[in-house]
XYZ file of C-alpha atoms in Angstrom:
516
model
C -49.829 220.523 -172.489
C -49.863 217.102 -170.621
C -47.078 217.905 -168.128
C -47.316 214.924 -166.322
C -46.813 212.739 -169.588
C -43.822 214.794 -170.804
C -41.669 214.914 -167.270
C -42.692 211.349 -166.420
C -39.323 210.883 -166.005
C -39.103 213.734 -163.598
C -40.325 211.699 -160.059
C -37.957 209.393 -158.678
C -40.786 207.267 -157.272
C -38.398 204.614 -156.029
C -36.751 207.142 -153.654
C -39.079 207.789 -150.976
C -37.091 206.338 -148.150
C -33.797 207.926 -149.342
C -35.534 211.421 -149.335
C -36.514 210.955 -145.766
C -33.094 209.869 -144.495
C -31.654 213.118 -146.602
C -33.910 215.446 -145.342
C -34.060 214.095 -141.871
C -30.385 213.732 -141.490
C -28.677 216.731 -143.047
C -31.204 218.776 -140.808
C -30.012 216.271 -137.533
C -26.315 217.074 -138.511
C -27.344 220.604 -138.897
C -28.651 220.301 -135.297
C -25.461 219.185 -134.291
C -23.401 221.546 -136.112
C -25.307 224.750 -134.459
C -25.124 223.590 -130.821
C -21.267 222.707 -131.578
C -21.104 226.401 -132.338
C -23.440 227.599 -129.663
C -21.156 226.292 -127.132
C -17.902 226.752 -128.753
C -17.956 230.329 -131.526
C -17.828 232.456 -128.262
C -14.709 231.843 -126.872
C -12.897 230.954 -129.801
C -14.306 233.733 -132.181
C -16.661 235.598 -130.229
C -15.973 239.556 -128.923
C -13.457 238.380 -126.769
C -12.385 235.173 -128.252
C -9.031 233.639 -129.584
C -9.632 235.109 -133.366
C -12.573 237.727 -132.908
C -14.734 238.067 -135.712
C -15.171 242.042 -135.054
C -10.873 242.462 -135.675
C -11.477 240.318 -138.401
C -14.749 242.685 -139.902
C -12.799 245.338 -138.994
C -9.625 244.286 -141.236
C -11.437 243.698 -144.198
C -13.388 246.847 -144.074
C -10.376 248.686 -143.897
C -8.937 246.531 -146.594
C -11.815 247.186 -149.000
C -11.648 250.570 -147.670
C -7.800 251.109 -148.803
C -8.489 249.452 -152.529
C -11.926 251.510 -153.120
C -9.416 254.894 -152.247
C -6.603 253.307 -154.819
C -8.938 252.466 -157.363
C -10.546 255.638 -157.013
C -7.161 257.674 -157.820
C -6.700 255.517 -160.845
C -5.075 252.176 -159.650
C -5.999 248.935 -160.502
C -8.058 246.742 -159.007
C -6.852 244.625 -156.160
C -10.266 242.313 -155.633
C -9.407 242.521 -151.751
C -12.520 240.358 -151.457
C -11.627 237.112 -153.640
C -7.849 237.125 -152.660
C -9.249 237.258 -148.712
C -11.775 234.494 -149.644
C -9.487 232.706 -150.996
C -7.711 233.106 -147.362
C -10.305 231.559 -145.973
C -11.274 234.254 -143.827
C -14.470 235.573 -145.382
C -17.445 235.213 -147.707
C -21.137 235.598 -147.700
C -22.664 236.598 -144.052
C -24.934 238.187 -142.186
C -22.720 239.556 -139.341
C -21.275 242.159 -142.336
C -24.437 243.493 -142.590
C -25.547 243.374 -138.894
C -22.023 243.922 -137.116
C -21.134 240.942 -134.937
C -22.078 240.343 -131.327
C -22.123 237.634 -129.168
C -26.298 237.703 -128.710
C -26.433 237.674 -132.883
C -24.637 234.372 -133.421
C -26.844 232.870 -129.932
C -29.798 234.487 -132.069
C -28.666 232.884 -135.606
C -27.891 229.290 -133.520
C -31.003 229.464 -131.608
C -32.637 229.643 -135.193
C -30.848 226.893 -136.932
C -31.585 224.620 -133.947
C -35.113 225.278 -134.054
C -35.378 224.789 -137.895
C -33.182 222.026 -138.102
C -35.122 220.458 -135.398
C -38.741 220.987 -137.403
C -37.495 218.896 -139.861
C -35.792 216.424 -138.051
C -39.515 215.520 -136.640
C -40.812 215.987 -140.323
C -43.161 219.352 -140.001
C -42.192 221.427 -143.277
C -42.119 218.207 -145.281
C -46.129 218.012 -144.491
C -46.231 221.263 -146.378
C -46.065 221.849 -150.156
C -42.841 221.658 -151.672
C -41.864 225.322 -150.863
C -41.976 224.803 -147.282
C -39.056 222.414 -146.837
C -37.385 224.164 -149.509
C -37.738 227.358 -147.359
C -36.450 225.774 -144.410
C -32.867 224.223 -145.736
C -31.919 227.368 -147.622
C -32.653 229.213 -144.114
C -30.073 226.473 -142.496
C -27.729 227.215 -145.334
C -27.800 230.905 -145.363
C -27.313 230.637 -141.530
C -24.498 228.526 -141.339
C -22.737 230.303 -144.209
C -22.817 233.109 -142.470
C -21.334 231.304 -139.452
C -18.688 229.105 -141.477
C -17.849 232.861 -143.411
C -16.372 234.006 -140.289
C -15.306 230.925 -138.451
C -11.356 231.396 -139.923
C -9.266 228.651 -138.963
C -11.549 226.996 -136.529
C -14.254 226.292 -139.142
C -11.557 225.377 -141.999
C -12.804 221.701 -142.025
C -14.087 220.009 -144.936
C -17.282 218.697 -143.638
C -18.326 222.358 -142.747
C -18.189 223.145 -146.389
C -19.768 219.960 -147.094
C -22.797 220.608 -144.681
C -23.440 223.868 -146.930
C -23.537 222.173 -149.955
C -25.309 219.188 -148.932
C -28.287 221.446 -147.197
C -28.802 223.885 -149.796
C -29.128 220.692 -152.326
C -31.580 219.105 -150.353
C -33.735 221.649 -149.908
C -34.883 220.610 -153.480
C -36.141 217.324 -152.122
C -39.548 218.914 -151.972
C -42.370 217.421 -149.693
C -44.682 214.281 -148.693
C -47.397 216.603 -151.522
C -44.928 215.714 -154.298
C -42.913 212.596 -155.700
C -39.060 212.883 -155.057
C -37.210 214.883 -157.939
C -34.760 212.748 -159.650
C -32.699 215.679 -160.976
C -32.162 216.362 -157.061
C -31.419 212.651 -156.232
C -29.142 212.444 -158.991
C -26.921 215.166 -157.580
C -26.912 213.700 -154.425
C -25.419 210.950 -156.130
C -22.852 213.440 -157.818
C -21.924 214.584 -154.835
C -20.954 211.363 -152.727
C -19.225 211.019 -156.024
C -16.737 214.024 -155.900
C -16.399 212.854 -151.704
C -15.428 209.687 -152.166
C -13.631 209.573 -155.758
C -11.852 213.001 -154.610
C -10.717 211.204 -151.344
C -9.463 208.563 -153.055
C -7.297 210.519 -156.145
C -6.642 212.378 -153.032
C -4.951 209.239 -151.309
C -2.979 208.081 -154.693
C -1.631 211.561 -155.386
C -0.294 211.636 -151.918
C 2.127 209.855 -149.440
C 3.706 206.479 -150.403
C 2.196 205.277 -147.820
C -1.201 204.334 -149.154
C 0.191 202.820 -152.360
C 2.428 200.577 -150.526
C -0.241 199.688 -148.243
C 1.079 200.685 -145.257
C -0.965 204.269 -144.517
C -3.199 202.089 -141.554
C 0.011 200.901 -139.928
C -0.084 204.620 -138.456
C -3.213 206.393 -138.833
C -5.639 204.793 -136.086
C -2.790 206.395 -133.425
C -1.952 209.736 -135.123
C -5.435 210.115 -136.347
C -6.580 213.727 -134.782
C -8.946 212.433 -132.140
C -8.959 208.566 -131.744
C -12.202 207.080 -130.201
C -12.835 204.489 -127.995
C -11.864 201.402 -130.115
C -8.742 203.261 -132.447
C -6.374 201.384 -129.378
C -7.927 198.022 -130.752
C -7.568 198.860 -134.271
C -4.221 200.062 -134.160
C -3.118 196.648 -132.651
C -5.012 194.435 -135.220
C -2.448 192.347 -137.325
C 0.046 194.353 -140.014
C -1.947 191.845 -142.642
C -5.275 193.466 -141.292
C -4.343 197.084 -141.980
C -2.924 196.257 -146.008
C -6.525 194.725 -146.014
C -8.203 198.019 -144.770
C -6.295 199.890 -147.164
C -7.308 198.165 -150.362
C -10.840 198.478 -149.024
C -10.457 202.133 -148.874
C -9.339 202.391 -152.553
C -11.865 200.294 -153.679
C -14.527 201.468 -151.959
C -13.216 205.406 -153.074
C -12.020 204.740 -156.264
C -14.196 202.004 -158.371
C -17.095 201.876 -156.009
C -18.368 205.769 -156.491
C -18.731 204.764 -160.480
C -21.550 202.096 -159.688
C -23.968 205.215 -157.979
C -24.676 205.635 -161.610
C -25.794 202.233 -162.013
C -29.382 200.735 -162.379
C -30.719 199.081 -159.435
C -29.887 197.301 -157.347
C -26.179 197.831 -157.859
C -26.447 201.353 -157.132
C -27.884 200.277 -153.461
C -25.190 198.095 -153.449
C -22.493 200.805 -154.227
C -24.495 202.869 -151.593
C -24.020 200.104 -149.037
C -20.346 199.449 -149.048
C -20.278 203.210 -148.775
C -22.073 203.145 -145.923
C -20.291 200.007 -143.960
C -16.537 201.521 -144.668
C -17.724 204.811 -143.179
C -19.697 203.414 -140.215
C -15.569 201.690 -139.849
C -14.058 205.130 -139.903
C -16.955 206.278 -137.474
C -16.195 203.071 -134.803
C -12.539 203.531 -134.953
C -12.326 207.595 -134.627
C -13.566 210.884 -134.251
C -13.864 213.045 -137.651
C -16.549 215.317 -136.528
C -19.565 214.566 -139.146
C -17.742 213.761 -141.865
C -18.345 210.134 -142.174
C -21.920 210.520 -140.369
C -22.976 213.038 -143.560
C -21.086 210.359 -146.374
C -23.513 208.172 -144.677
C -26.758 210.042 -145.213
C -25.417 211.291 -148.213
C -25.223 207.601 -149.704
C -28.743 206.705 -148.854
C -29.704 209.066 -151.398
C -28.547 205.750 -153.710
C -30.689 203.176 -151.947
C -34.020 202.548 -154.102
C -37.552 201.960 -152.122
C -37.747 198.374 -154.349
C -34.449 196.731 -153.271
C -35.049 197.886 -149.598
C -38.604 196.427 -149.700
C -36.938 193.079 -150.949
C -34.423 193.197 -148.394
C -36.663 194.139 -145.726
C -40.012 193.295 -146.261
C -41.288 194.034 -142.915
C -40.658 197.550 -143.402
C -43.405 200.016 -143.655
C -42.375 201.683 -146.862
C -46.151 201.989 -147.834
C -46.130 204.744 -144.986
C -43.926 207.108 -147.184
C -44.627 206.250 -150.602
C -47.371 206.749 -152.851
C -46.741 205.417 -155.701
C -50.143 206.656 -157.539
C -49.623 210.469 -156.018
C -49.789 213.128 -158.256
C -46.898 214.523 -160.133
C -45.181 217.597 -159.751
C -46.339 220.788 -160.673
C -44.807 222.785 -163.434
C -43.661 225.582 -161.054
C -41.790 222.850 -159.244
C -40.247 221.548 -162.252
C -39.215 224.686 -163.361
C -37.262 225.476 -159.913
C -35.631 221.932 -160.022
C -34.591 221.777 -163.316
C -32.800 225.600 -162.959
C -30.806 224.418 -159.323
C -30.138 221.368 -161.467
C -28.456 223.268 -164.508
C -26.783 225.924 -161.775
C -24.742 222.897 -160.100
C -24.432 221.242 -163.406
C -22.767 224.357 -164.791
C -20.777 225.052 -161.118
C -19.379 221.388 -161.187
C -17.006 222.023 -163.902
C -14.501 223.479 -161.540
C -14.503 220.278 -159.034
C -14.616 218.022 -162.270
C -11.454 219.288 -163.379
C -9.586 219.255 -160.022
C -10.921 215.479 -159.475
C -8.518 215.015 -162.435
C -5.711 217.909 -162.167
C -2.017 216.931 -161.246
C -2.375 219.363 -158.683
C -5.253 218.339 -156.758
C -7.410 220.872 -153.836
C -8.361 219.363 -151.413
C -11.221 220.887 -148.887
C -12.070 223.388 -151.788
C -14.428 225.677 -152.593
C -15.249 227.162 -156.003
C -17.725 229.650 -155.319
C -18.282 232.014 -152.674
C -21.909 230.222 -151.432
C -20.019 227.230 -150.943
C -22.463 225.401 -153.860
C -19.967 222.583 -154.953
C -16.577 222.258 -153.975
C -13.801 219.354 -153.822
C -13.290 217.318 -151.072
C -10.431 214.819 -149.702
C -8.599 214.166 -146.325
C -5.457 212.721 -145.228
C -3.378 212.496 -148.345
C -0.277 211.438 -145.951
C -0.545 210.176 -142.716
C 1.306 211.269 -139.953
C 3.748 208.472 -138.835
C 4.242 209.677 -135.149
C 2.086 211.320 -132.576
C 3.341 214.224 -130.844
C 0.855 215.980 -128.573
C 1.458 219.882 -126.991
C 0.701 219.703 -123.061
C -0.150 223.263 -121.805
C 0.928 223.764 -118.337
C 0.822 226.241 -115.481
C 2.212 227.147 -112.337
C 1.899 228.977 -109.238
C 5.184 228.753 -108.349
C 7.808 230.803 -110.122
C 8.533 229.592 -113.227
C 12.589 230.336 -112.579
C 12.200 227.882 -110.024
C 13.638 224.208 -111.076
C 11.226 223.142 -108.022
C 8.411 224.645 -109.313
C 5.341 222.672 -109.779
C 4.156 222.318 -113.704
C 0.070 221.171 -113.524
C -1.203 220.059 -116.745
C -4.466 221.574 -118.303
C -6.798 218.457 -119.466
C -8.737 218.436 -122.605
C -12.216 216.788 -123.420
C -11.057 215.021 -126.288
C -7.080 215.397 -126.819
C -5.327 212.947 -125.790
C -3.568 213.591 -122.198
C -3.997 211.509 -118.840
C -2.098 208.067 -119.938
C -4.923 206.169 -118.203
C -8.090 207.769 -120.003
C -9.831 205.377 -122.721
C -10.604 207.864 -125.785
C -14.304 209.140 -125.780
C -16.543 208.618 -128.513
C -17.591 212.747 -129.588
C -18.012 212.433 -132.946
C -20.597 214.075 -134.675
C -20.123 216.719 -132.147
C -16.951 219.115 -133.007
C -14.289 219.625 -130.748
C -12.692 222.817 -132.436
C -10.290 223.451 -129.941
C -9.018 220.108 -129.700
C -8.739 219.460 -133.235
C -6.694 222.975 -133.599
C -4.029 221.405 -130.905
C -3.534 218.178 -132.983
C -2.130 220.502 -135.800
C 0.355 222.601 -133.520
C 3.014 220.087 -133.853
C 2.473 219.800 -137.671
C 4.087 223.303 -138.216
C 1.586 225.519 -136.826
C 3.031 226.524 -134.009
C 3.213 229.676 -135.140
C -0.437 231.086 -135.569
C -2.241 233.506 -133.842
C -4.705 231.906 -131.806
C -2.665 229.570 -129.800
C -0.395 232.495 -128.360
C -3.902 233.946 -127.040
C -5.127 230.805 -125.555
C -1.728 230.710 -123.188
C -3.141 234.323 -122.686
C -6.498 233.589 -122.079
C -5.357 230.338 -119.248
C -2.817 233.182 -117.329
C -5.859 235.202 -117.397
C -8.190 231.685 -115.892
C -10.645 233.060 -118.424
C -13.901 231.335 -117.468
C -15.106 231.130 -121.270
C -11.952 229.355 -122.172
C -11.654 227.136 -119.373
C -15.164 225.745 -119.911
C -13.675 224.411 -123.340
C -10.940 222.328 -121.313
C -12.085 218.935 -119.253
C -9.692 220.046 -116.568
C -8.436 223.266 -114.750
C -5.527 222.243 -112.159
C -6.533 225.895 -110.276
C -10.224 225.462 -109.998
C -10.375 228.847 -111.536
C -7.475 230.712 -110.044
C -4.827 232.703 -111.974
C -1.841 230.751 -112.538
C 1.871 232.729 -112.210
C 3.080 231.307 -115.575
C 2.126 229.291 -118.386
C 3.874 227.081 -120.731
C 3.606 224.210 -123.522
C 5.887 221.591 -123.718
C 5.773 218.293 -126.594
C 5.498 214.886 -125.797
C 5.336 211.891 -128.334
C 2.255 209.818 -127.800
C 2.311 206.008 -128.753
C -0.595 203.745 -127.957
C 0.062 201.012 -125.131
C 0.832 197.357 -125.995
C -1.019 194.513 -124.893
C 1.739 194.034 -122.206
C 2.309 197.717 -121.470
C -1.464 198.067 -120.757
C -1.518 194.959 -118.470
C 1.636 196.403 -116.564
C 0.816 199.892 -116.022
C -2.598 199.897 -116.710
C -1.950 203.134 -119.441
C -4.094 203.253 -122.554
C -1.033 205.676 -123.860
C 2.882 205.458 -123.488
C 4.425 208.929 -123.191
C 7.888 210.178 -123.742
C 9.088 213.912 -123.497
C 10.706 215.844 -126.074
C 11.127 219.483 -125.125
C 9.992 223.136 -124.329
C 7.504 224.228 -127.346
C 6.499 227.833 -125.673
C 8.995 229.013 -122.642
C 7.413 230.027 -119.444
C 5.042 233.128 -120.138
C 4.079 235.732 -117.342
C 1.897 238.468 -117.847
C 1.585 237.725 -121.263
C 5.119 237.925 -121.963
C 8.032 235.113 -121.749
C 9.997 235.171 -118.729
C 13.308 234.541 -120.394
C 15.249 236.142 -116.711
């Protein structure tokens, strides 16, 4: 049989370039996403963190435990497992078969770094197909395990969307073989269900984006403005309808040309790219729009880049008159191709149910899921300050210092940084407090862990007012945040206005509130 004659069609020979930028950049954000957690699971989740993964092994064990014993004396069957992954809290990882410890998940980030770093310089992709292939499901399969666990701190969208994205592109294959379009074409499927989703998202939601008025707001109360969300918040009203009706467009018509022939699918891919590189100058959503950018070079075509570009060195990558992919190749294409095919009919429907999911996944492996962000935007910024004292706290006099955080918004005078793709988790917890969640578990334990002057905790802050000692009582109070005018900033030289509200958390001493 003449393989190469009957899967012609097979090699995306005009994708070269956009198979280095996937490869190269899912592993980089990969990189990024492992020394995030490196620095931040231990604290947060580790043996002694906010929400330890060993109470939460141990809960689910017993849980399992319980409906095993009930289904054993004739009960019927609970499925403690799906209702508790549908809770977010659990799915496919390695620390249920190796309990958790701190030196497992250095050992599992240590690993991801290294492989993510391989191909970031391009070693597996000098391999045979296999060897790449090898080397993203080992970045998937780690991360899973890492996401699996991660609870509330790792219940972003982009950390499902790193999954997905890295266990598709490990079917890239290598420099030995042409590009498989099957592959490429899911890529393009799934900056399709990001963006499209985002959009229906937006329309389904607050009034605020159909009357054009969402940006009025959303550069302020944004999670975790950047450097130049000041500047955009005080661009004209006439400027912010503008960027809305870019955003639907470039959400809701523009993800239908990636299906085009070129070049309107590069095209498509480029407005793509230059509204996210907007989201990434004006604030700080982790990797999200980083990813939607590598994501939508898996659009751009080798033949309208070398037109656009012609002093590009495309002939280093390419090879046109290589030989086509083996059958064994083929084969393991074609069946990821029908398994996502066949997965997608879950996210298909929600793109188009009344009841929308956003930041969903369908399947335990995290394989395809539905995306979207920011349905309404929050019109008003209120921030929680954590404070502590060595005074006593019964004490009108006594003297309230104010923790600092790296990325939260705090001292009046501080410009925003610029963090993203790196993941503040703590910081981006705080900014939902306000929004109802006062009430979960792992804030409580942070006031905890700061009477304590933990040093693992305090190395996630910017700023300890005791230089490490124990402080007599903690508290959190609220504060509403607005961004400085031109004037305001000339006068007092603040890049934020603040105005107190009231007592979130009462004094708390020795882990209990001092209500004497």
């Amino acid at each position: 049989m003449d393989w190469a004659a009957w899967f012609s069609w097979f090699d995306a020979r005009d994708a070269y370039l956009a198979r280095e930028i996937l490869q190269r950049g899912i592993a980089a954000l990969f990189l990024v996403a492992f020394a995030s957690t490196l620095n931040q699971f231990r604290p947060l989740l580790g043996e002694h963190g906010l929400l330890p993964v060993p109470e939460l092994l141990t809960a689910v064990e017993a849980a399992e435990r319980r409906a095993r014993e009930r289904e054993q004396q004739g009960g019927e069957r609970v499925g403690v497992l799906r209702r508790t992954r549908r809770r977010g809290y659990l799915g496919p990882t390695l620390f249920r078969r190796w309990a958790y410890r701190d030196a497992r998940l250095v050992a599992v980030c240590a690993a991801g770094i290294g492989l993510a770093a391989s191909v970031v310089v391009g070693l597996p992709q000098l391999g045979p197909p296999w060897v790449p292939m090898l080397a993203f499901l080992g970045l998937w399969g780690l991360y899973l395990s890492i996401v699996s666990v991660g609870q509330t701190f790792y219940g972003f969208g982009w950390e499902m969307l790193l999954c997905e994205a890295g266990f598709l592109v490990a079917f890239l294959g290598s420099s030995q073989v042409p590009p498989p379009l099957p592959t490429i074409a899911l890529v393009w499927w799934l900056v399709f269900r990001l963006e499209f989703g985002a959009g229906m998202i937006k329309i389904r939601g607050g009034r605020e984006w159909r009357d054009l008025t969402a940006l009025y707001y959303h550069h302020e109360t944004q999670p975790m403005p950047g450097p130049l969300s000041r500047q955009a918040h005080l661009l004209p009203k006439w400027f912010h309808r503008l960027e809305v009706i870019g955003n639907h467009v470039a959400q809701l018509v523009v993800p239908f040309l990636l299906f085009a022939p070129q070049p309107v699918r590069t095209a498509a891919a480029a407005v793509i790219i230059a509204t996210q590189s907007w989201l990434v100058a004006t604030g700080n959503f982790a990797w999200l729009n980083w990813i939607t950018i590598v994501l939508a070079f898996g659009a751009v075509g080798d033949g309208v880049v070398g037109w656009l570009l012609p002093w590009l060195p495309l002939d280093a990558i390419a090879d046109p008159a290589g030989a086509a992919s083996p059958p064994w190749w083929i084969a393991i294409v074609l069946a990821v191709a029908a398994l996502i095919l066949w997965l997608s009919r879950h996210p298909l429907m929600n793109l188009f149910s009344r009841r929308q999911l956003m930041n969903a996944s369908f399947d335990r492996f995290m394989l395809v899921n539905a995306y979207g962000a920011f349905g309404t935007v929050t019109r008003e910024r209120v921030e929680v300050i954590v404070e502590g004292t060595l005074d006593d706290p019964r004490d009108p006099g006594a003297e309230w210092r104010e923790y600092g955080f790296k990325g939260k918004p705090g001292d009046p005078k501080r410009v925003p940084r610029q963090f993203a793709p790196y993941h503040l988790r703590l910081d981006w917890l705080m900014w939902f407090l306000p929004l109802g969640r006062m009430h979960e578990e792992w804030f409580p334990r942070l006031l905890e862990q700061l009477l304590r002057a933990d040093a693992a905790t305090l190395r996630l802050l910017a700023h300890d007012p005791f230089d490490g000692r124990r402080p007599r009582s903690v508290r959190a109070r609220t504060e509403l945040f607005t961004f400085a005018t031109r004037d305001e900033r000339r006068r007092t030289g603040n890049v934020w206005m603040r105005h107190p509200l009231g007592i979130a958390v009462p004094p708390i001493v020795n882990g209990r509130t001092d209500t004497r």
